[in-house]
Amino acid sequence: MLDPISLLATATAVFNGLKKAVELGREAEDVFGQLGKWASAVSDLQEWINIEATKKPPLFKKLVFTKSATAEAFDSYAAQVKIREMEKTLYDWFHYGALQHLGREGYLEFIQMRRRIKEQREKMIYDQLRRRKKFIKNASDAGLIAVVVGLGGIILTHIVIFIVERWPE
């Protein structure tokens, strides 16, 4: 995953492209294409912010901090402030600016679509985690059964050999 500065730079660059598209009065398809790219970049940035807040280090890995806590907090805060500014500009475009022809309904539709996509992605992630856990459980159960059957077979073989060798002819 990228660092927050790169993610913020990407979101800002895409937003600046969106700003130019809006200023030039591009077609709605172009604007919505840019909105999609911007929303994706912002989503990546928000994901970084959420992951950094809850990330747990590996159990046996040496902890190395490349930034101070203050620098890391500032990066997260700066990203959140920038996202809020971009969101406010977007809101203004839909309500008062160049995207006013799409109106409040267009803005609400954009927000609903973004929420729906985010929920679908989260559902996909959780489904994948559940499938992964189920696969690991099934694989470990199958491995345990194979070991028990294998050991049972070895024990049974030794019992048969013992009986055959000791059996009087």
CSV table of C-alpha atoms in Angstrom, one decimal:
chain,number,residue,atom,x,y,z
A,1,MET,CA,0.0,0.0,0.0
A,2,LEU,CA,1.2,3.5,-0.7
A,3,ASP,CA,2.1,6.1,1.9
A,4,PRO,CA,-0.4,8.9,2.8
A,5,ILE,CA,1.5,11.6,1.0
A,6,SER,CA,1.3,9.6,-2.4
A,7,LEU,CA,-2.4,8.8,-1.8
A,8,LEU,CA,-3.2,12.4,-1.0
A,9,ALA,CA,-1.2,13.6,-4.1
A,10,THR,CA,-3.1,11.2,-6.3
A,11,ALA,CA,-6.5,12.3,-4.9
A,12,THR,CA,-5.5,15.9,-5.3
A,13,ALA,CA,-4.3,15.4,-8.9
A,14,VAL,CA,-7.5,13.6,-9.9
A,15,PHE,CA,-9.5,16.3,-8.1
A,16,ASN,CA,-7.6,19.1,-10.0
A,17,GLY,CA,-8.4,17.2,-13.3
A,18,LEU,CA,-12.0,17.0,-12.2
A,19,LYS,CA,-12.0,20.8,-11.5
A,20,LYS,CA,-10.7,21.4,-15.0
A,21,ALA,CA,-13.3,19.2,-16.6
A,22,VAL,CA,-16.0,21.0,-14.7
A,23,GLU,CA,-14.6,24.4,-15.6
A,24,LEU,CA,-14.4,23.5,-19.2
A,25,GLY,CA,-18.1,22.4,-19.2
A,26,ARG,CA,-17.3,18.8,-20.2
A,27,GLU,CA,-20.0,16.3,-20.8
A,28,ALA,CA,-21.6,14.6,-17.7
A,29,GLU,CA,-20.0,11.3,-18.7
A,30,ASP,CA,-16.5,12.9,-18.6
A,31,VAL,CA,-17.3,14.6,-15.2
A,32,PHE,CA,-18.7,11.4,-13.8
A,33,GLY,CA,-15.7,9.4,-15.0
A,34,GLN,CA,-13.4,11.9,-13.2
A,35,LEU,CA,-15.7,11.7,-10.1
A,36,GLY,CA,-15.3,7.9,-10.1
A,37,LYS,CA,-11.5,8.2,-10.3
A,38,TRP,CA,-11.5,10.8,-7.5
A,39,ALA,CA,-13.8,8.7,-5.3
A,40,SER,CA,-11.5,5.7,-5.8
A,41,ALA,CA,-8.5,7.8,-4.8
A,42,VAL,CA,-10.3,9.2,-1.8
A,43,SER,CA,-11.4,5.7,-0.8
A,44,ASP,CA,-7.8,4.4,-0.9
A,45,LEU,CA,-6.8,7.4,1.3
A,46,GLN,CA,-9.6,6.8,3.8
A,47,GLU,CA,-8.7,3.1,3.8
A,48,TRP,CA,-5.1,4.0,4.7
A,49,ILE,CA,-6.3,6.3,7.5
A,50,ASN,CA,-8.6,3.5,8.9
A,51,ILE,CA,-5.9,0.8,8.6
A,52,GLU,CA,-3.2,2.9,10.2
A,53,ALA,CA,-5.6,3.6,13.2
A,54,THR,CA,-6.2,-0.1,13.8
A,55,LYS,CA,-3.1,-1.9,12.4
A,56,LYS,CA,-1.5,-4.4,14.6
A,57,PRO,CA,2.1,-5.4,14.0
A,58,PRO,CA,3.1,-9.0,13.3
A,59,LEU,CA,3.8,-11.0,16.5
A,60,PHE,CA,7.5,-11.8,15.8
A,61,LYS,CA,8.5,-8.9,13.6
A,62,LYS,CA,10.8,-6.2,15.0
A,63,LEU,CA,9.0,-2.9,15.4
A,64,VAL,CA,10.6,-0.1,13.4
A,65,PHE,CA,8.9,3.3,13.3
A,66,THR,CA,10.0,5.5,10.4
A,67,LYS,CA,8.0,8.5,11.5
A,68,SER,CA,7.3,10.1,14.8
A,69,ALA,CA,3.8,9.8,16.3
A,70,THR,CA,3.3,13.6,15.6
A,71,ALA,CA,4.3,13.2,11.9
A,72,GLU,CA,2.0,10.2,11.5
A,73,ALA,CA,-0.9,12.0,13.2
A,74,PHE,CA,-0.3,15.1,11.0
A,75,ASP,CA,-0.4,13.0,7.8
A,76,SER,CA,-3.7,11.5,8.8
A,77,TYR,CA,-5.1,14.9,9.9
A,78,ALA,CA,-3.9,16.6,6.7
A,79,ALA,CA,-5.5,13.9,4.6
A,80,GLN,CA,-8.8,14.2,6.4
A,81,VAL,CA,-8.9,18.0,6.1
A,82,LYS,CA,-8.1,17.8,2.4
A,83,ILE,CA,-10.8,15.2,1.8
A,84,ARG,CA,-13.3,17.5,3.7
A,85,GLU,CA,-12.3,20.4,1.5
A,86,MET,CA,-12.7,18.4,-1.7
A,87,GLU,CA,-16.1,17.1,-0.5
A,88,LYS,CA,-17.2,20.7,0.3
A,89,THR,CA,-16.1,21.9,-3.2
A,90,LEU,CA,-18.0,19.0,-4.7
A,91,TYR,CA,-21.1,19.8,-2.7
A,92,ASP,CA,-20.9,23.4,-3.9
A,93,TRP,CA,-20.5,22.4,-7.5
A,94,PHE,CA,-23.7,20.3,-7.4
A,95,HIS,CA,-25.7,22.9,-5.5
A,96,TYR,CA,-24.4,26.3,-6.7
A,97,GLY,CA,-21.7,25.8,-9.3
A,98,ALA,CA,-20.9,24.2,-12.6
A,99,LEU,CA,-22.8,20.9,-11.8
A,100,GLN,CA,-25.9,22.7,-10.7
A,101,HIS,CA,-27.8,21.4,-13.7
A,102,LEU,CA,-27.5,18.0,-12.0
A,103,GLY,CA,-28.9,19.5,-8.9
A,104,ARG,CA,-29.3,18.2,-5.4
A,105,GLU,CA,-30.7,14.9,-6.8
A,106,GLY,CA,-27.5,14.4,-8.7
A,107,TYR,CA,-25.4,15.0,-5.7
A,108,LEU,CA,-27.6,12.6,-3.6
A,109,GLU,CA,-27.5,10.0,-6.3
A,110,PHE,CA,-23.7,10.3,-6.4
A,111,ILE,CA,-23.5,9.9,-2.6
A,112,GLN,CA,-25.9,6.9,-2.6
A,113,MET,CA,-23.9,5.2,-5.3
A,114,ARG,CA,-20.7,5.7,-3.4
A,115,ARG,CA,-22.2,4.3,-0.2
A,116,ARG,CA,-23.6,1.3,-2.1
A,117,ILE,CA,-20.3,0.6,-3.8
A,118,LYS,CA,-18.5,0.9,-0.4
A,119,GLU,CA,-21.0,-1.4,1.2
A,120,GLN,CA,-20.6,-4.0,-1.6
A,121,ARG,CA,-16.8,-3.8,-1.3
A,122,GLU,CA,-17.0,-4.3,2.5
A,123,LYS,CA,-19.4,-7.2,2.0
A,124,MET,CA,-17.0,-8.8,-0.6
A,125,ILE,CA,-14.1,-8.4,1.8
A,126,TYR,CA,-16.0,-10.0,4.7
A,127,ASP,CA,-17.3,-12.8,2.5
A,128,GLN,CA,-13.8,-13.5,1.4
A,129,LEU,CA,-12.5,-13.6,5.0
A,130,ARG,CA,-15.4,-16.0,5.9
A,131,ARG,CA,-14.6,-18.2,2.9
A,132,ARG,CA,-10.9,-18.1,3.8
A,133,LYS,CA,-11.6,-19.1,7.4
A,134,LYS,CA,-13.9,-21.9,6.3
A,135,PHE,CA,-11.3,-23.2,3.8
A,136,ILE,CA,-8.6,-23.2,6.5
A,137,LYS,CA,-11.0,-25.0,9.0
A,138,ASN,CA,-11.9,-27.6,6.4
A,139,ALA,CA,-8.3,-28.1,5.4
A,140,SER,CA,-7.2,-28.5,9.0
A,141,ASP,CA,-10.1,-30.9,9.6
A,142,ALA,CA,-9.2,-32.9,6.5
A,143,GLY,CA,-5.6,-33.0,7.6
A,144,LEU,CA,-6.5,-34.2,11.1
A,145,ILE,CA,-8.8,-36.9,9.6
A,146,ALA,CA,-5.9,-38.0,7.3
A,147,VAL,CA,-3.5,-38.2,10.2
A,148,VAL,CA,-6.0,-40.2,12.3
A,149,VAL,CA,-6.8,-42.6,9.5
A,150,GLY,CA,-3.1,-42.9,8.6
A,151,LEU,CA,-2.2,-43.7,12.2
A,152,GLY,CA,-5.1,-46.1,12.5
A,153,GLY,CA,-3.9,-47.8,9.4
A,154,ILE,CA,-0.3,-48.1,10.7
A,155,ILE,CA,-1.5,-49.4,14.0
A,156,LEU,CA,-3.9,-51.9,12.3
A,157,THR,CA,-1.1,-53.0,10.0
A,158,HIS,CA,1.2,-53.6,13.0
A,159,ILE,CA,-1.5,-55.6,14.8
A,160,VAL,CA,-2.1,-57.7,11.7
A,161,ILE,CA,1.6,-58.4,11.3
A,162,PHE,CA,2.0,-59.2,15.0
A,163,ILE,CA,-1.0,-61.6,14.9
A,164,VAL,CA,0.3,-63.3,11.7
A,165,GLU,CA,3.8,-63.7,13.1
A,166,ARG,CA,2.5,-65.1,16.4
A,167,TRP,CA,-0.2,-67.3,15.0
A,168,PRO,CA,0.6,-71.0,15.2
A,169,GLU,CA,0.6,-72.8,11.9
